[in-house]
Amino acid sequence: MVKITQVSTQLPKYTSSTAEVIPYVEDWLQHQDERFKRKVIKIFEGAAVDRRYAIMPPDQVFTPTSFEEKNKIYQTEAKQLGHQVLEKALLKSNWDPKSLDYIITVSCTGIMIPSLDAYLINSLGLRQDIVRLPVTEMGCVAGVSGIIYAKQFLENQPNKRAAVIAVEAPTATLQHSDFSMANMVSAAIFGDGAACVLMSSEEQASGAQICDEQMYHFYDQTHMMGFDLTNNGLKMILDIAVPDTIATHFPKIIHPFLERNNLSIETIEHLIFHPGGKKIILTVEDLFKDLGKNIDATKSVLKNYGNMSSATVLFVLAQIMQESPKKDDYGLMLSFGPGFTAQRLLLKF
């Protein structure tokens, strides 16, 4: 039996409301057609994101710099955020850093070799024989991926502990010379943040039990979402058909997974979904509107923080767990990412 014992979150120090960001957007687009500018401003205003956090102030986010310069900021801030969120989770759980057996770090918004986990071993004094796994190139789905990998490690080894740390800084990937709709939409919905999930296979562990996990891969949809690595950095790929593609596959993603656990969507009390953006949220809400279910926690996270890539669904999980679900309530955790892929966890609180 593997349980999620703690979920902690950490935000970078800079924060701006959408209203505060728009003047920077207008300045960025000053040489573009007026009609285009009005359309982009409407995207920002209608993105269902009221506030976002960033590893740098907005003037620096919207200042053209080299990939090298932005990536150095990412590296510095990722180390700090990763340290802070792991330390916070360990303190809340009263775990000695040296009690960790497995560390997984998750990020796709910058490049760092050695990976973040190596720095955390030094800064927090983790064991010299701890098992490391950096998870990259999986985008928004990687928070769930990290939990799946940790669960599969722990379920075969009793009395072990694992930490999954997701640190993302999408603001460091903003492409100043890219005026595609994909770049406009990503600029409107993304923010920076970090989250840490502590997991245990100890018999006395408390928390949410992971009952099942499963990945679902969409064939021939690798073009839907991701990054192109260009001379200017990571250029967003975001196909307009993503929400409709999710809607088409949704029954195959949800129902068979629950049925193999002798459950149905009606028996799931908590929907812990990644808030990919307003359109995806509206798509999911439409699919569940007749079942008396809600994704209020998902909407709340998007509103207050934006889409923080892999860390976002962990913020949703943290909010659900803070609300103290009833004993034996079931939760369905779901995230989507490049590949194209959907990954699921069945939780029992």
Short mmCIF file of C-alpha atoms in Angstrom, two decimals:
data_model
loop_
_atom_site.label_atom_id
_atom_site.label_comp_id
_atom_site.label_asym_id
_atom_site.label_seq_id
_atom_site.Cartn_x
_atom_site.Cartn_y
_atom_site.Cartn_z
CA MET A 1 0.00 0.00 0.00
CA VAL A 2 1.43 3.36 -1.09
CA LYS A 3 0.13 6.63 0.31
CA ILE A 4 0.54 10.31 -0.45
CA THR A 5 1.33 11.67 2.99
CA GLN A 6 1.97 15.35 2.24
CA VAL A 7 1.58 17.89 -0.56
CA SER A 8 3.26 21.29 -0.24
CA THR A 9 3.43 24.20 -2.65
CA GLN A 10 5.80 27.12 -3.13
CA LEU A 11 5.46 30.29 -5.19
CA PRO A 12 8.19 32.61 -6.51
CA LYS A 13 8.43 36.11 -5.05
CA TYR A 14 7.11 38.14 -8.00
CA THR A 15 3.37 38.33 -8.59
CA SER A 16 1.08 40.37 -10.85
CA SER A 17 -2.63 40.54 -11.52
CA THR A 18 -3.80 40.22 -15.10
CA ALA A 19 -4.68 43.93 -15.06
CA GLU A 20 -1.08 44.72 -14.06
CA VAL A 21 0.35 42.52 -16.83
CA ILE A 22 -1.71 43.95 -19.71
CA PRO A 23 0.30 47.22 -20.04
CA TYR A 24 3.44 45.12 -20.57
CA VAL A 25 1.59 43.08 -23.18
CA GLU A 26 0.49 46.25 -24.96
CA ASP A 27 4.07 47.51 -25.02
CA TRP A 28 5.29 44.13 -26.30
CA LEU A 29 2.76 44.24 -29.15
CA GLN A 30 3.19 47.94 -29.96
CA HIS A 31 4.33 47.31 -33.55
CA GLN A 32 1.57 44.81 -34.30
CA ASP A 33 -1.73 45.47 -36.05
CA GLU A 34 -4.36 47.13 -33.80
CA ARG A 35 -6.91 44.42 -34.46
CA PHE A 36 -4.39 41.75 -33.46
CA LYS A 37 -3.51 43.66 -30.27
CA ARG A 38 -7.17 43.92 -29.27
CA LYS A 39 -7.62 40.19 -29.86
CA VAL A 40 -4.61 39.32 -27.68
CA ILE A 41 -5.76 41.61 -24.85
CA LYS A 42 -9.15 39.87 -24.95
CA ILE A 43 -7.36 36.53 -24.66
CA PHE A 44 -5.59 37.74 -21.52
CA GLU A 45 -8.77 39.21 -20.05
CA GLY A 46 -10.82 36.10 -20.83
CA ALA A 47 -8.27 33.45 -19.81
CA ALA A 48 -9.85 32.88 -16.34
CA VAL A 49 -6.48 33.76 -14.74
CA ASP A 50 -6.69 36.62 -12.25
CA ARG A 51 -3.14 36.39 -10.90
CA ARG A 52 0.13 34.65 -11.73
CA TYR A 53 3.53 34.34 -10.07
CA ALA A 54 6.92 34.51 -11.77
CA ILE A 55 10.61 33.97 -11.11
CA MET A 56 11.30 37.48 -12.46
CA PRO A 57 9.42 40.81 -12.48
CA PRO A 58 7.10 41.47 -15.44
CA ASP A 59 9.37 44.04 -17.05
CA GLN A 60 12.11 41.39 -17.18
CA VAL A 61 9.69 38.73 -18.48
CA PHE A 62 8.79 40.99 -21.42
CA THR A 63 12.34 42.17 -22.11
CA PRO A 64 13.98 40.34 -25.04
CA THR A 65 17.04 38.46 -23.82
CA SER A 66 18.97 35.42 -24.95
CA PHE A 67 17.99 31.86 -24.18
CA GLU A 68 21.18 31.60 -22.14
CA GLU A 69 20.25 34.57 -19.93
CA LYS A 70 16.70 33.36 -19.25
CA ASN A 71 17.86 29.80 -18.63
CA LYS A 72 20.41 30.99 -16.05
CA ILE A 73 17.61 32.72 -14.16
CA TYR A 74 15.58 29.51 -14.41
CA GLN A 75 18.46 27.48 -12.98
CA THR A 76 19.02 29.81 -10.03
CA GLU A 77 15.34 30.11 -9.14
CA ALA A 78 14.57 26.41 -9.69
CA LYS A 79 17.22 25.44 -7.15
CA GLN A 80 15.75 27.87 -4.61
CA LEU A 81 12.11 26.90 -5.20
CA GLY A 82 12.95 23.19 -5.17
CA HIS A 83 14.83 23.54 -1.89
CA GLN A 84 12.05 25.59 -0.29
CA VAL A 85 9.18 23.30 -1.28
CA LEU A 86 10.95 20.05 -0.33
CA GLU A 87 12.10 21.50 2.98
CA LYS A 88 8.55 22.72 3.70
CA ALA A 89 7.07 19.29 2.99
CA LEU A 90 9.66 17.50 5.14
CA LEU A 91 9.08 19.88 8.06
CA LYS A 92 5.30 19.47 7.84
CA SER A 93 5.70 15.70 7.90
CA ASN A 94 8.44 15.73 10.55
CA TRP A 95 10.60 13.64 8.22
CA ASP A 96 14.39 13.67 8.42
CA PRO A 97 15.79 14.54 4.97
CA LYS A 98 18.01 11.47 5.23
CA SER A 99 14.93 9.25 5.54
CA LEU A 100 14.14 9.72 1.84
CA ASP A 101 14.92 6.71 -0.36
CA TYR A 102 13.85 8.08 -3.73
CA ILE A 103 13.77 11.58 -5.23
CA ILE A 104 12.06 12.51 -8.48
CA THR A 105 12.36 16.02 -9.89
CA VAL A 106 10.04 17.24 -12.63
CA SER A 107 10.48 20.19 -14.99
CA CYS A 108 10.19 21.07 -18.68
CA THR A 109 10.64 24.87 -18.74
CA GLY A 110 14.41 25.06 -18.56
CA ILE A 111 17.54 22.98 -18.98
CA MET A 112 19.81 22.01 -16.13
CA ILE A 113 22.58 19.38 -16.12
CA PRO A 114 23.14 18.08 -13.48
CA SER A 115 19.41 18.02 -12.81
CA LEU A 116 17.70 19.67 -9.85
CA ASP A 117 17.74 16.54 -7.68
CA ALA A 118 21.55 16.61 -7.54
CA TYR A 119 21.49 20.11 -6.06
CA LEU A 120 18.82 19.14 -3.53
CA ILE A 121 20.94 16.24 -2.32
CA ASN A 122 23.63 18.76 -1.40
CA SER A 123 21.49 21.63 -0.11
CA LEU A 124 19.30 19.46 2.14
CA GLY A 125 21.85 16.80 3.03
CA LEU A 126 19.99 13.85 1.53
CA ARG A 127 21.53 10.38 1.71
CA GLN A 128 24.45 9.53 -0.55
CA ASP A 129 22.68 6.37 -1.74
CA ILE A 130 19.32 7.99 -2.53
CA VAL A 131 17.84 6.91 -5.89
CA ARG A 132 17.44 9.85 -8.35
CA LEU A 133 15.11 10.25 -11.30
CA PRO A 134 14.80 13.53 -13.23
CA VAL A 135 11.64 13.65 -15.37
CA THR A 136 11.81 16.06 -18.32
CA GLU A 137 10.14 16.58 -21.68
CA MET A 138 6.70 15.48 -20.44
CA GLY A 139 5.17 18.93 -19.95
CA CYS A 140 1.99 19.38 -17.91
CA VAL A 141 1.46 15.66 -17.36
CA ALA A 142 4.77 15.10 -15.58
CA GLY A 143 3.51 15.79 -12.05
CA VAL A 144 1.22 12.76 -12.32
CA SER A 145 4.00 10.84 -14.13
CA GLY A 146 6.36 11.43 -11.20
CA ILE A 147 3.79 10.09 -8.74
CA ILE A 148 3.26 7.01 -10.92
CA TYR A 149 7.00 6.29 -11.05
CA ALA A 150 7.35 6.80 -7.29
CA LYS A 151 4.35 4.54 -6.61
CA GLN A 152 5.78 1.75 -8.74
CA PHE A 153 9.11 2.07 -6.90
CA LEU A 154 7.50 2.05 -3.46
CA GLU A 155 4.92 -0.71 -3.94
CA ASN A 156 7.68 -3.27 -4.44
CA GLN A 157 9.69 -2.04 -1.48
CA PRO A 158 8.00 -1.76 1.93
CA ASN A 159 8.98 0.88 4.48
CA LYS A 160 10.42 3.29 1.94
CA ARG A 161 9.89 7.02 1.34
CA ALA A 162 9.85 9.12 -1.81
CA ALA A 163 9.61 12.79 -2.78
CA VAL A 164 8.31 14.13 -6.09
CA ILE A 165 9.27 17.78 -6.69
CA ALA A 166 7.83 19.71 -9.65
CA VAL A 167 9.39 23.11 -10.42
CA GLU A 168 8.20 25.04 -13.45
CA ALA A 169 8.87 28.53 -14.82
CA PRO A 170 6.93 28.98 -18.08
CA THR A 171 7.58 32.75 -17.95
CA ALA A 172 11.23 31.97 -18.74
CA THR A 173 10.12 30.47 -22.07
CA LEU A 174 8.22 33.50 -23.45
CA GLN A 175 9.25 34.05 -27.07
CA HIS A 176 9.36 37.78 -27.77
CA SER A 177 9.58 37.47 -31.56
CA ASP A 178 6.85 34.83 -31.87
CA PHE A 179 3.44 36.39 -32.51
CA SER A 180 1.63 33.12 -33.17
CA MET A 181 -1.66 32.41 -31.38
CA ALA A 182 0.01 29.50 -29.56
CA ASN A 183 2.49 31.92 -27.98
CA MET A 184 -0.24 34.45 -27.17
CA VAL A 185 -2.43 31.85 -25.46
CA SER A 186 0.46 30.37 -23.50
CA ALA A 187 1.55 33.84 -22.34
CA ALA A 188 -2.02 34.48 -21.16
CA ILE A 189 -2.48 31.29 -19.14
CA PHE A 190 0.91 30.29 -17.75
CA GLY A 191 2.56 31.15 -14.43
CA ASP A 192 5.43 29.80 -12.33
CA GLY A 193 5.32 27.61 -9.24
CA ALA A 194 6.61 24.53 -7.43
CA ALA A 195 5.03 21.63 -5.56
CA CYS A 196 6.26 18.63 -3.60
CA VAL A 197 4.50 15.33 -2.93
CA LEU A 198 5.80 13.03 -0.18
CA MET A 199 4.90 9.35 -0.50
CA SER A 200 5.42 6.31 1.70
CA SER A 201 5.07 2.52 1.68
CA GLU A 202 5.36 2.36 5.47
CA GLU A 203 2.61 0.38 7.18
CA GLN A 204 1.84 3.21 9.62
CA ALA A 205 1.74 5.91 6.95
CA SER A 206 -1.36 8.10 6.78
CA GLY A 207 -2.76 10.02 3.84
CA ALA A 208 -4.35 9.30 0.47
CA GLN A 209 -3.88 5.74 -0.76
CA ILE A 210 -2.99 5.32 -4.43
CA CYS A 211 -5.31 2.53 -5.52
CA ASP A 212 -4.43 2.47 -9.20
CA GLU A 213 -2.57 4.33 -11.92
CA GLN A 214 -2.62 4.21 -15.71
CA MET A 215 -1.33 6.11 -18.71
CA TYR A 216 -3.29 6.66 -21.92
CA HIS A 217 -1.48 7.55 -25.13
CA PHE A 218 -3.19 9.17 -28.11
CA TYR A 219 -1.86 7.68 -31.34
CA ASP A 220 -0.41 10.01 -34.00
CA GLN A 221 -0.94 13.21 -31.99
CA THR A 222 2.66 14.20 -31.22
CA HIS A 223 2.05 17.53 -33.00
CA MET A 224 -0.61 18.65 -30.50
CA MET A 225 1.51 20.10 -27.72
CA GLY A 226 5.13 20.66 -26.73
CA PHE A 227 8.15 22.87 -27.36
CA ASP A 228 10.41 23.45 -30.34
CA LEU A 229 13.97 24.13 -29.21
CA THR A 230 15.05 27.16 -31.25
CA ASN A 231 18.01 29.54 -31.11
CA ASN A 232 15.80 31.81 -28.98
CA GLY A 233 14.77 29.09 -26.55
CA LEU A 234 11.70 26.92 -26.06
CA LYS A 235 8.97 27.82 -28.56
CA MET A 236 5.44 26.78 -27.61
CA ILE A 237 3.49 24.25 -29.68
CA LEU A 238 -0.22 24.30 -28.81
CA ASP A 239 -2.74 22.99 -31.31
CA ILE A 240 -6.14 24.66 -31.32
CA ALA A 241 -7.75 21.21 -31.47
CA VAL A 242 -6.53 20.13 -28.00
CA PRO A 243 -9.88 20.65 -26.15
CA ASP A 244 -11.91 18.85 -28.83
CA THR A 245 -9.38 16.00 -28.95
CA ILE A 246 -9.65 15.57 -25.17
CA ALA A 247 -13.46 15.61 -25.38
CA THR A 248 -13.45 12.92 -28.08
CA HIS A 249 -11.25 10.59 -26.04
CA PHE A 250 -12.69 11.40 -22.60
CA PRO A 251 -15.03 8.38 -22.27
CA LYS A 252 -12.17 6.01 -23.13
CA ILE A 253 -9.86 7.78 -20.67
CA ILE A 254 -12.23 7.81 -17.69
CA HIS A 255 -14.73 4.95 -17.72
CA PRO A 256 -12.58 1.85 -18.42
CA PHE A 257 -10.05 2.99 -15.80
CA LEU A 258 -12.77 3.26 -13.16
CA GLU A 259 -14.51 0.07 -14.26
CA ARG A 260 -11.37 -1.99 -13.76
CA ASN A 261 -11.53 -0.82 -10.13
CA ASN A 262 -15.26 -1.69 -9.88
CA LEU A 263 -16.15 2.00 -9.72
CA SER A 264 -18.04 4.51 -11.84
CA ILE A 265 -17.76 8.27 -12.16
CA GLU A 266 -20.82 8.59 -9.91
CA THR A 267 -18.79 7.09 -7.03
CA ILE A 268 -15.93 9.60 -7.35
CA GLU A 269 -16.27 12.44 -4.85
CA HIS A 270 -13.22 14.50 -5.84
CA LEU A 271 -12.09 15.41 -9.36
CA ILE A 272 -8.45 16.50 -9.27
CA PHE A 273 -7.91 17.70 -12.81
CA HIS A 274 -5.08 19.69 -14.35
CA PRO A 275 -6.35 23.15 -15.41
CA GLY A 276 -4.81 23.29 -18.86
CA GLY A 277 -6.76 26.44 -19.72
CA LYS A 278 -10.26 27.89 -19.81
CA LYS A 279 -11.37 25.96 -22.90
CA ILE A 280 -10.29 22.62 -21.44
CA ILE A 281 -12.08 23.43 -18.17
CA LEU A 282 -15.29 24.29 -20.04
CA THR A 283 -14.96 21.06 -22.03
CA VAL A 284 -14.59 18.96 -18.86
CA GLU A 285 -17.41 20.79 -17.06
CA ASP A 286 -19.72 20.14 -20.00
CA LEU A 287 -18.93 16.42 -19.83
CA PHE A 288 -19.73 16.27 -16.10
CA LYS A 289 -22.60 18.76 -15.81
CA ASP A 290 -25.30 16.08 -15.63
CA LEU A 291 -23.49 14.01 -12.98
CA GLY A 292 -23.57 16.53 -10.15
CA LYS A 293 -19.76 16.78 -10.16
CA ASN A 294 -17.62 19.90 -10.06
CA ILE A 295 -14.03 20.87 -10.69
CA ASP A 296 -14.08 23.92 -8.43
CA ALA A 297 -10.58 23.27 -7.08
CA THR A 298 -9.22 23.10 -10.63
CA LYS A 299 -10.86 26.42 -11.53
CA SER A 300 -9.61 28.02 -8.32
CA VAL A 301 -6.00 27.07 -9.04
CA LEU A 302 -6.18 28.40 -12.60
CA LYS A 303 -7.73 31.65 -11.36
CA ASN A 304 -5.20 32.27 -8.57
CA TYR A 305 -1.97 30.97 -10.13
CA GLY A 306 -2.43 30.21 -13.83
CA ASN A 307 -1.21 27.05 -15.52
CA MET A 308 2.13 26.11 -13.90
CA SER A 309 2.69 23.12 -16.18
CA SER A 310 3.49 19.93 -14.24
CA ALA A 311 3.11 21.56 -10.81
CA THR A 312 -0.47 22.73 -11.39
CA VAL A 313 -2.37 19.50 -10.73
CA LEU A 314 -0.32 19.10 -7.54
CA PHE A 315 -1.66 22.51 -6.41
CA VAL A 316 -5.16 21.13 -7.05
CA LEU A 317 -4.34 18.02 -5.02
CA ALA A 318 -2.97 20.19 -2.19
CA GLN A 319 -6.21 22.20 -2.11
CA ILE A 320 -8.36 19.05 -2.04
CA MET A 321 -6.32 17.54 0.80
CA GLN A 322 -6.49 20.79 2.79
CA GLU A 323 -10.28 20.53 2.61
CA SER A 324 -10.03 17.22 4.58
CA PRO A 325 -11.95 14.76 2.38
CA LYS A 326 -14.11 12.25 4.23
CA LYS A 327 -12.59 8.88 5.07
CA ASP A 328 -12.93 6.42 2.16
CA ASP A 329 -13.84 9.15 -0.35
CA TYR A 330 -12.45 8.43 -3.82
CA GLY A 331 -10.55 10.95 -5.92
CA LEU A 332 -9.68 10.84 -9.62
CA MET A 333 -6.50 12.67 -10.58
CA LEU A 334 -6.02 13.47 -14.26
CA SER A 335 -3.53 15.42 -16.34
CA PHE A 336 -2.76 15.85 -20.03
CA GLY A 337 0.55 16.54 -21.74
CA PRO A 338 2.76 16.25 -24.82
CA GLY A 339 2.76 12.95 -26.58
CA PHE A 340 -0.25 13.40 -26.64
CA THR A 341 -1.02 11.65 -23.35
CA ALA A 342 -3.43 11.49 -20.42
CA GLN A 343 -2.37 10.02 -17.08
CA ARG A 344 -4.61 8.98 -14.23
CA LEU A 345 -4.48 8.15 -10.55
CA LEU A 346 -7.22 6.68 -8.38
CA LEU A 347 -6.96 7.90 -4.79
CA LYS A 348 -8.75 6.79 -1.63
CA PHE A 349 -8.68 9.28 1.21
#
